Short mmCIF file of C-alpha atoms in Angstrom, two decimals:
data_model
loop_
_atom_site.label_atom_id
_atom_site.label_comp_id
_atom_site.label_asym_id
_atom_site.label_seq_id
_atom_site.Cartn_x
_atom_site.Cartn_y
_atom_site.Cartn_z
CA MET D 38 102.74 58.25 92.04
CA ALA D 39 100.61 58.57 95.05
CA ASN D 40 98.89 55.68 96.79
CA GLY D 41 97.79 58.11 99.40
CA GLY D 42 98.38 57.62 103.16
CA GLY D 43 98.99 54.32 104.91
CA SER D 44 95.39 53.63 105.53
CA ASN D 45 94.37 54.50 101.99
CA LEU D 46 97.16 52.34 100.64
CA ILE D 47 95.97 49.26 102.73
CA GLN D 48 92.34 49.79 101.60
CA LEU D 49 93.49 50.14 98.03
CA LEU D 50 95.55 46.91 98.04
CA ASP D 51 92.84 44.96 99.82
CA LYS D 52 90.90 45.02 96.60
CA PHE D 53 93.14 42.24 95.26
CA ASP D 54 92.11 38.64 95.75
CA THR D 55 95.43 37.39 96.79
CA GLU D 56 94.27 33.77 96.98
CA GLU D 57 93.38 33.86 93.32
CA ILE D 58 96.69 35.58 92.46
CA LEU D 59 98.51 32.80 94.19
CA ASN D 60 96.53 30.26 92.42
CA CYS D 61 98.46 31.17 89.27
CA MET D 62 101.24 28.46 89.14
CA GLN D 63 103.30 30.46 86.61
CA CYS D 64 103.20 27.51 84.34
CA GLY D 65 103.10 29.46 81.13
CA PHE D 66 100.17 27.58 79.42
CA CYS D 67 98.56 30.98 78.92
CA LEU D 68 101.40 32.37 76.86
CA PRO D 69 100.55 31.05 73.47
CA SER D 70 96.93 32.13 73.85
CA CYS D 71 97.75 35.84 74.70
CA PRO D 72 97.54 38.12 71.70
CA THR D 73 99.85 40.77 73.27
CA TYR D 74 102.52 38.19 74.30
CA ARG D 75 102.46 36.78 70.81
CA GLN D 76 102.99 40.29 69.35
CA THR D 77 105.69 41.43 71.75
CA GLY D 78 107.28 38.33 73.28
CA LYS D 79 107.58 40.36 76.62
CA GLU D 80 106.74 38.56 79.86
CA SER D 81 105.02 41.78 81.20
CA ALA D 82 102.71 41.61 78.22
CA SER D 83 101.51 38.08 79.20
CA PRO D 84 98.85 36.95 81.72
CA ARG D 85 101.49 35.33 83.88
CA GLY D 86 103.60 38.43 83.85
CA ARG D 87 100.70 40.69 84.73
CA ILE D 88 99.66 38.49 87.51
CA ALA D 89 103.23 38.61 88.86
CA LEU D 90 103.03 42.37 88.76
CA MET D 91 99.69 42.36 90.61
CA LYS D 92 101.29 40.18 93.29
CA GLY D 93 103.95 42.57 93.72
CA VAL D 94 101.65 45.51 94.06
CA ALA D 95 99.32 43.53 96.43
CA GLU D 96 102.37 42.70 98.66
CA GLY D 97 103.57 46.28 98.56
CA SER D 98 106.94 45.50 96.81
CA LEU D 99 105.93 47.25 93.65
CA LEU D 100 104.03 50.51 93.17
CA ALA D 101 100.83 50.84 91.22
CA ASP D 102 102.57 53.49 89.09
CA ALA D 103 102.25 54.51 85.43
CA GLU D 104 104.27 51.49 84.25
CA PHE D 105 101.93 49.19 86.09
CA GLU D 106 98.97 50.94 84.66
CA ALA D 107 100.35 50.66 81.07
CA ASN D 108 100.94 46.92 81.45
CA MET D 109 97.41 46.41 82.69
CA TYR D 110 95.91 48.42 79.88
CA LEU D 111 97.94 46.73 77.22
CA CYS D 112 95.85 43.56 77.99
CA LEU D 113 92.83 43.16 75.69
CA GLY D 114 90.89 41.33 78.36
CA CYS D 115 90.01 38.70 75.83
CA ARG D 116 90.20 35.92 78.52
CA ALA D 117 91.76 33.30 76.27
CA CYS D 118 94.10 32.66 79.05
CA GLU D 119 91.19 31.51 81.20
CA THR D 120 90.45 28.79 78.62
CA ALA D 121 94.08 27.74 78.60
CA CYS D 122 94.61 27.93 82.39
CA PRO D 123 94.88 24.38 84.09
CA ALA D 124 94.28 26.05 87.47
CA GLY D 125 91.21 28.00 86.49
CA VAL D 126 92.52 31.41 87.53
CA PRO D 127 89.77 34.01 86.95
CA TYR D 128 92.02 36.44 85.03
CA GLY D 129 89.13 38.57 83.92
CA SER D 130 88.28 39.69 87.45
CA LEU D 131 91.87 40.02 88.32
CA ILE D 132 92.61 42.41 85.46
CA GLU D 133 89.52 44.44 86.37
CA THR D 134 90.68 44.83 89.89
CA ALA D 135 94.20 45.79 88.76
CA ARG D 136 92.84 48.52 86.62
CA GLU D 137 90.53 49.71 89.52
CA VAL D 138 93.59 49.88 91.69
CA ALA D 139 95.58 51.66 89.02
CA GLU D 140 92.83 54.34 88.49
CA GLN D 141 92.49 54.93 92.20
CA ALA D 142 96.12 55.24 92.76
CA LYS D 143 96.31 58.18 90.31
CA GLN D 144 96.64 61.69 91.49
CA GLU D 145 95.40 63.45 88.38
CA ASP D 146 91.83 63.39 86.97
CA SER D 147 90.89 62.96 83.36
CA PRO D 148 87.89 65.29 82.49
CA LEU D 149 87.21 63.37 79.26
CA ARG D 150 87.23 60.00 80.80
CA ASP D 151 85.03 61.22 83.69
CA PHE D 152 82.63 62.80 81.20
CA LEU D 153 82.27 59.47 79.12
CA PHE D 154 81.91 57.18 82.05
CA HIS D 155 79.76 59.31 84.27
CA GLU D 156 77.93 61.62 81.97
CA VAL D 157 77.43 59.61 78.70
CA PHE D 158 77.45 55.80 78.81
CA PRO D 159 75.03 55.61 81.93
CA HIS D 160 72.44 57.87 80.23
CA PRO D 161 70.59 56.20 77.19
CA ASN D 162 68.83 59.40 76.25
CA ARG D 163 72.30 61.17 75.83
CA LEU D 164 73.59 58.23 73.74
CA GLU D 165 70.52 58.65 71.60
CA LEU D 166 71.33 62.29 71.00
CA LEU D 167 74.84 61.36 69.99
CA GLY D 168 73.40 58.67 67.63
CA ALA D 169 71.13 61.33 66.11
CA GLY D 170 74.03 63.62 65.56
CA LEU D 171 76.12 61.00 63.90
CA TRP D 172 73.12 60.00 61.67
CA ALA D 173 72.72 63.67 60.60
CA ALA D 174 76.54 63.93 59.77
CA GLN D 175 76.27 60.72 57.73
CA VAL D 176 73.19 61.52 55.74
CA SER D 177 73.91 65.17 55.11
CA GLY D 178 77.35 64.14 53.56
CA LEU D 179 79.16 66.03 56.21
CA GLN D 180 81.07 62.93 57.30
CA THR D 181 82.16 62.28 53.66
CA LEU D 182 83.00 65.94 53.05
CA ALA D 183 85.26 66.03 56.18
CA ASP D 184 86.95 62.81 55.02
CA LYS D 185 87.66 64.17 51.50
CA THR D 186 88.72 67.56 52.53
CA GLY D 187 90.96 66.49 55.34
CA LEU D 188 88.83 67.98 58.08
CA MET D 189 88.76 64.57 59.61
CA ARG D 190 92.29 65.14 60.70
CA ILE D 191 90.94 67.16 63.65
CA LEU D 192 89.84 63.85 65.22
CA PRO D 193 92.23 61.72 67.13
CA ARG D 194 94.01 59.12 64.88
CA PRO D 195 92.15 56.19 66.25
CA MET D 196 88.91 57.63 65.65
CA ARG D 197 89.79 58.62 62.09
CA GLU D 198 90.99 55.13 61.37
CA MET D 199 87.90 53.39 62.71
CA GLN D 200 85.06 55.76 61.40
CA SER D 201 85.33 54.22 57.91
CA ALA D 202 84.05 50.93 59.35
CA VAL D 203 80.89 52.60 60.67
CA ASP D 204 77.75 52.16 58.58
CA THR D 205 74.95 54.72 58.53
CA VAL D 206 73.12 54.45 61.81
CA ALA D 207 69.37 54.41 62.16
CA SER D 208 67.41 57.60 62.00
CA PRO D 209 65.62 59.12 64.98
CA TRP D 210 62.28 58.35 63.17
CA ALA D 211 63.20 54.72 62.85
CA ARG D 212 63.93 54.60 66.54
CA MET D 213 60.55 56.27 67.43
CA GLN D 214 58.70 53.57 65.50
CA ARG D 215 60.09 50.79 67.63
CA GLU D 216 57.33 48.69 69.33
CA SER D 217 57.66 48.08 73.06
CA VAL D 218 56.43 44.57 72.55
CA MET D 219 56.77 42.22 69.34
CA GLU D 220 54.37 39.37 69.42
CA ALA D 221 55.35 35.84 68.22
CA VAL D 222 54.69 35.10 64.51
CA GLY D 223 51.92 32.62 64.68
CA GLU D 224 51.35 30.76 67.96
CA GLN D 225 53.67 31.68 70.78
CA THR D 226 55.58 28.47 71.52
CA GLY D 227 58.65 29.90 73.20
CA PRO D 228 59.28 32.10 76.18
CA THR D 229 58.54 35.82 76.59
CA VAL D 230 62.08 37.38 76.45
CA GLY D 231 63.31 40.79 77.46
CA LEU D 232 65.77 42.07 74.84
CA PHE D 233 68.96 43.66 76.39
CA THR D 234 69.61 46.33 73.93
CA GLY D 235 72.91 47.68 75.30
CA CYS D 236 74.26 51.30 75.00
CA ILE D 237 76.54 51.50 72.01
CA MET D 238 74.77 48.53 70.45
CA ASP D 239 71.43 50.22 70.32
CA VAL D 240 73.03 53.48 68.97
CA MET D 241 75.26 52.08 66.19
CA PHE D 242 73.46 48.69 65.59
CA PHE D 243 69.92 49.53 66.18
CA GLU D 244 68.86 47.53 63.12
CA THR D 245 70.74 44.46 64.41
CA ASN D 246 68.72 44.71 67.56
CA GLN D 247 65.57 44.88 65.43
CA ALA D 248 66.72 41.93 63.46
CA THR D 249 67.36 39.97 66.62
CA ALA D 250 63.79 40.54 67.81
CA ARG D 251 62.36 39.54 64.44
CA VAL D 252 64.31 36.30 64.46
CA LEU D 253 62.93 35.65 67.92
CA THR D 254 59.44 36.31 67.03
CA LYS D 255 59.74 33.86 64.08
CA ALA D 256 61.23 31.32 66.54
CA GLY D 257 57.89 31.61 68.58
CA CYS D 258 58.95 34.12 71.18
CA GLU D 259 57.33 37.24 72.41
CA VAL D 260 59.92 40.02 72.61
CA VAL D 261 59.79 42.90 75.04
CA PHE D 262 61.99 46.00 74.81
CA VAL D 263 62.28 46.58 78.57
CA SER D 264 62.22 50.22 79.69
CA GLY D 265 64.62 51.47 82.17
CA GLN D 266 67.60 49.33 81.13
CA SER D 267 70.98 50.85 80.70
CA CYS D 268 74.47 50.01 79.74
CA CYS D 269 75.66 46.63 80.99
CA GLY D 270 78.61 48.06 82.90
CA ALA D 271 81.27 46.15 81.00
CA LEU D 272 83.07 49.22 79.80
CA HIS D 273 83.12 50.63 83.28
CA ALA D 274 84.35 47.31 84.77
CA HIS D 275 87.12 46.86 82.23
CA ALA D 276 88.26 50.38 82.78
CA GLY D 277 88.63 50.18 86.51
CA GLU D 278 85.34 52.03 87.13
CA LYS D 279 83.81 49.23 89.27
CA THR D 280 81.56 51.53 91.39
CA GLY D 281 79.91 52.84 88.17
CA ALA D 282 79.52 49.17 86.84
CA VAL D 283 77.76 48.11 90.03
CA GLU D 284 75.33 50.95 89.86
CA LEU D 285 74.47 50.12 86.20
CA ALA D 286 73.96 46.55 87.14
CA LYS D 287 71.49 47.63 89.86
CA ARG D 288 69.52 49.60 87.32
CA ASN D 289 69.41 46.55 84.92
CA ILE D 290 68.40 44.21 87.58
CA GLU D 291 65.59 46.46 88.69
CA ALA D 292 64.31 46.96 85.15
CA PHE D 293 64.10 43.47 84.27
CA GLU D 294 62.60 42.38 87.59
CA GLN D 295 59.75 44.86 86.98
CA ALA D 296 59.37 43.56 83.40
CA GLY D 297 58.69 39.96 84.69
CA VAL D 298 60.10 38.31 81.54
CA ASP D 299 60.93 34.63 81.39
CA LEU D 300 64.39 35.14 79.87
CA ILE D 301 66.88 38.08 79.27
CA VAL D 302 68.35 37.81 75.74
CA ASN D 303 71.36 39.63 74.40
CA ASN D 304 73.19 39.63 71.03
CA ALA D 305 76.54 41.08 72.02
CA GLY D 306 79.18 38.75 73.52
CA GLY D 307 80.82 41.47 75.69
CA CYS D 308 77.58 42.59 77.16
CA GLY D 309 76.45 38.96 77.72
CA ALA D 310 79.63 38.08 79.63
CA ALA D 311 79.12 41.08 82.05
CA LEU D 312 75.39 40.29 82.55
CA LYS D 313 76.25 36.65 83.46
CA GLU D 314 78.79 37.85 86.11
CA TYR D 315 76.54 40.35 87.93
CA HIS D 316 76.47 38.10 90.95
CA HIS D 317 80.18 38.28 91.40
CA TRP D 318 79.98 42.02 91.44
CA PHE D 319 77.96 41.93 94.59
CA HIS D 320 80.09 39.58 96.71
CA ASP D 321 79.90 41.96 99.64
CA ASP D 322 76.26 42.77 99.39
CA PRO D 323 74.12 39.63 100.09
CA ALA D 324 70.73 41.20 99.36
CA TRP D 325 71.81 42.46 95.93
CA GLN D 326 73.76 39.28 95.22
CA GLU D 327 70.59 37.18 95.59
CA ARG D 328 68.73 39.43 93.22
CA ALA D 329 71.79 39.32 90.81
CA GLN D 330 71.75 35.56 90.86
CA GLN D 331 68.12 35.40 89.94
CA PHE D 332 68.93 37.87 87.08
CA VAL D 333 71.89 35.90 85.88
CA ALA D 334 69.84 32.66 85.82
CA LYS D 335 67.61 34.20 83.23
CA VAL D 336 70.49 35.61 80.92
CA ARG D 337 71.03 33.88 77.50
CA ASP D 338 73.03 34.73 74.45
CA ILE D 339 70.60 34.81 71.49
CA SER D 340 72.49 31.73 69.93
CA GLU D 341 72.04 29.85 73.17
CA LEU D 342 68.28 30.30 73.20
CA LEU D 343 67.86 29.56 69.50
CA ALA D 344 69.79 26.40 70.05
CA GLU D 345 67.20 25.31 72.67
CA LEU D 346 64.20 26.13 70.56
CA PRO D 347 62.91 24.15 67.59
CA PRO D 348 65.04 24.65 64.41
CA LEU D 349 64.38 27.93 62.48
CA VAL D 350 62.36 27.62 59.25
CA PHE D 351 64.21 29.37 56.38
CA ALA D 352 62.42 31.16 53.60
CA LYS D 353 65.65 31.67 51.53
CA GLU D 354 68.80 29.88 50.70
CA LEU D 355 72.31 31.31 50.81
CA HIS D 356 74.68 30.00 48.22
CA ALA D 357 77.91 31.32 49.72
CA LYS D 358 80.80 30.35 51.87
CA VAL D 359 80.42 31.43 55.59
CA THR D 360 83.00 31.62 58.28
CA TYR D 361 82.64 32.58 61.96
CA GLN D 362 84.73 34.82 64.09
CA ASP D 363 84.33 34.09 67.74
CA SER D 364 83.50 36.83 70.12
CA CYS D 365 86.25 36.40 72.91
CA HIS D 366 83.67 37.09 75.76
CA LEU D 367 81.15 34.67 74.07
CA ALA D 368 83.66 31.92 73.67
CA HIS D 369 86.10 32.35 76.53
CA GLY D 370 83.85 34.32 78.98
CA GLN D 371 80.72 32.36 78.46
CA GLY D 372 81.73 29.13 76.94
CA VAL D 373 79.33 29.57 73.94
CA ARG D 374 80.99 28.21 70.93
CA SER D 375 78.92 25.50 69.09
CA GLN D 376 75.68 27.15 69.09
CA PRO D 377 76.50 29.96 66.61
CA ARG D 378 78.09 27.40 64.41
CA GLN D 379 75.14 25.26 64.48
CA LEU D 380 72.96 28.13 63.41
CA LEU D 381 75.29 28.94 60.48
CA LYS D 382 75.44 25.30 59.46
CA SER D 383 71.66 25.02 59.30
CA ILE D 384 71.27 27.70 56.60
CA PRO D 385 70.14 26.09 53.31
CA GLY D 386 72.71 26.25 50.62
CA ALA D 387 75.56 27.76 52.72
CA GLU D 388 78.99 26.13 52.95
CA TYR D 389 80.40 26.67 56.44
CA VAL D 390 84.21 26.88 56.56
CA GLU D 391 85.95 26.83 59.95
CA MET D 392 88.50 29.52 60.35
CA ARG D 393 91.97 28.67 61.90
CA GLY D 394 92.30 30.56 65.13
CA ALA D 395 88.65 31.61 65.11
CA ASP D 396 88.66 32.17 68.88
CA GLN D 397 91.84 34.36 68.80
CA CYS D 398 91.04 37.99 69.58
CA CYS D 399 90.59 40.31 66.51
CA GLY D 400 91.92 43.28 68.44
CA SER D 401 88.66 45.10 69.05
CA ALA D 402 88.19 44.38 72.81
CA GLY D 403 85.67 46.99 73.63
CA ILE D 404 87.43 50.37 72.98
CA TYR D 405 90.93 48.75 72.69
CA ASN D 406 91.15 49.76 68.99
CA ILE D 407 90.67 53.36 70.22
CA THR D 408 92.94 53.31 73.22
CA ASN D 409 95.69 51.11 71.68
CA LEU D 410 95.31 51.47 67.99
CA ASP D 411 98.71 50.21 66.78
CA MET D 412 98.54 47.01 68.83
CA SER D 413 94.98 46.47 67.68
CA MET D 414 95.83 46.75 64.07
CA GLU D 415 98.88 44.38 64.40
CA ILE D 416 96.52 41.84 65.93
CA LEU D 417 93.87 42.43 63.33
CA ASP D 418 96.28 42.04 60.40
CA ASP D 419 97.45 38.65 61.75
CA LYS D 420 93.70 37.73 62.09
CA MET D 421 92.94 38.61 58.58
CA LYS D 422 95.47 36.21 57.29
CA ASN D 423 93.41 33.39 58.73
CA VAL D 424 90.20 35.11 57.44
CA GLY D 425 91.63 35.21 53.93
CA ARG D 426 92.54 31.60 53.89
CA THR D 427 88.88 30.56 54.32
CA GLU D 428 87.93 32.28 51.00
CA ALA D 429 84.52 33.01 52.70
CA HIS D 430 82.03 35.43 51.31
CA TYR D 431 80.70 36.21 54.75
CA VAL D 432 82.68 36.66 57.89
CA VAL D 433 80.00 36.27 60.69
CA THR D 434 80.35 37.78 64.18
CA SER D 435 78.36 37.78 67.38
CA ASN D 436 79.55 41.05 68.90
CA PRO D 437 79.33 44.65 67.74
CA GLY D 438 83.11 45.37 68.35
CA CYS D 439 84.23 42.40 66.46
CA LEU D 440 81.93 43.44 63.52
CA LEU D 441 83.39 46.95 63.28
CA GLN D 442 86.97 45.37 63.55
CA MET D 443 86.24 42.70 60.85
CA LYS D 444 84.92 45.57 58.58
CA LYS D 445 88.14 47.44 59.21
CA GLY D 446 90.18 44.35 58.66
CA ILE D 447 88.50 43.54 55.28
CA GLU D 448 89.29 47.17 54.21
CA ARG D 449 92.97 46.88 55.36
CA ALA D 450 93.25 43.48 53.50
CA GLY D 451 91.76 44.98 50.25
CA GLN D 452 89.05 42.44 50.23
CA GLN D 453 86.11 44.75 49.75
CA GLY D 454 83.64 43.30 47.24
CA GLN D 455 84.95 39.80 47.84
CA MET D 456 83.86 39.30 51.44
CA LYS D 457 81.54 41.00 53.98
CA ALA D 458 81.42 41.13 57.66
CA VAL D 459 77.98 40.69 59.19
CA HIS D 460 76.44 40.09 62.52
CA ILE D 461 74.84 36.71 62.89
CA MET D 462 71.41 38.10 63.58
CA ASP D 463 71.33 40.34 60.51
CA LEU D 464 72.29 37.40 58.36
CA LEU D 465 69.54 35.18 59.74
CA ALA D 466 66.91 37.83 59.77
CA ASP D 467 67.34 38.11 55.96
CA LEU D 468 66.85 34.39 55.48
CA VAL D 469 64.03 33.38 57.83
#
């Protein structure tokens, strides 16, 4: 493993916030909350253990080698340990730094990784082309044919496993019909909001973004689909690509500044957590940090905003049992827990059932179910035991990754036809 020359090594290790590392008291309160520790029982698979490894690398007593990298990437980044930590250690930022150090310490490049992070995710038009290709494969029957004939085996196993959870995406024509501004239904009594559409969210869950906008207009808001916005940068930050994450943050800050909206609303827990932390990404750039702080002050999860507005008026009732699966980054990263539950409990006719361990990670964690499929499925199977105990008809989520994972979990548990996974905005849009 190559950390480079002496000066490069010092520069690399300076990225660690040693003060925050030392704030970890090694008390172990985080252990029961950690999905990978619960599955493996290994200290190195716990937040406390990973922080100890970071300390060793920061002090120079350990190398940022392949073993260090593997331990850092086994973490789901769910941040449940932050909720459990009595010392308030910001584990999320520490794990991002550790992955950045691991990536920069490598000698070899990964062409596929570079292509995805530099040539795909930062470019909405390219993502739209990929979405159009996926739509064509789905509606032409090519995806089904490949599945039945075994051609799907040419894909890596994680992608083969997860493709069954993907619904038909929106057509290029549906995307072209999107209005740039959606006016409030009736009198505008709420703020003018800019909807953060995301990257993967707007490709695979275009209709959920549209549903979110419709709910907002019925709540008295004007909704603007802000041009020039891009990926939030969370995928980059979580994968040690901090430079790329910062560049995406700058693009989003500029786009929403120019739009002049009152609030910036999102419907994906992972994106929202990143958007609310932009000001931390510019700690060494005062000018951008001030702009980021102004941006962050406007960011709301959709359930946060709806909780602040007058209650929704429902046109339909839902005579079914409903349970809620917390998005880790919404619950642990943003502290938003009660608002989605309040929305679900307000649905006429619905019976809300609280799930045991609702805020325990489902194993999705961004692209974790692609990069660590086996561990992801172990965590998911445990989660589905708690889901099954609710006997709910609807498992409601507030994050696209959770939604796909819950759909896969229902399939693995053989519960198709008995329960359905749905994004909270899709559910509400059908009822208001």
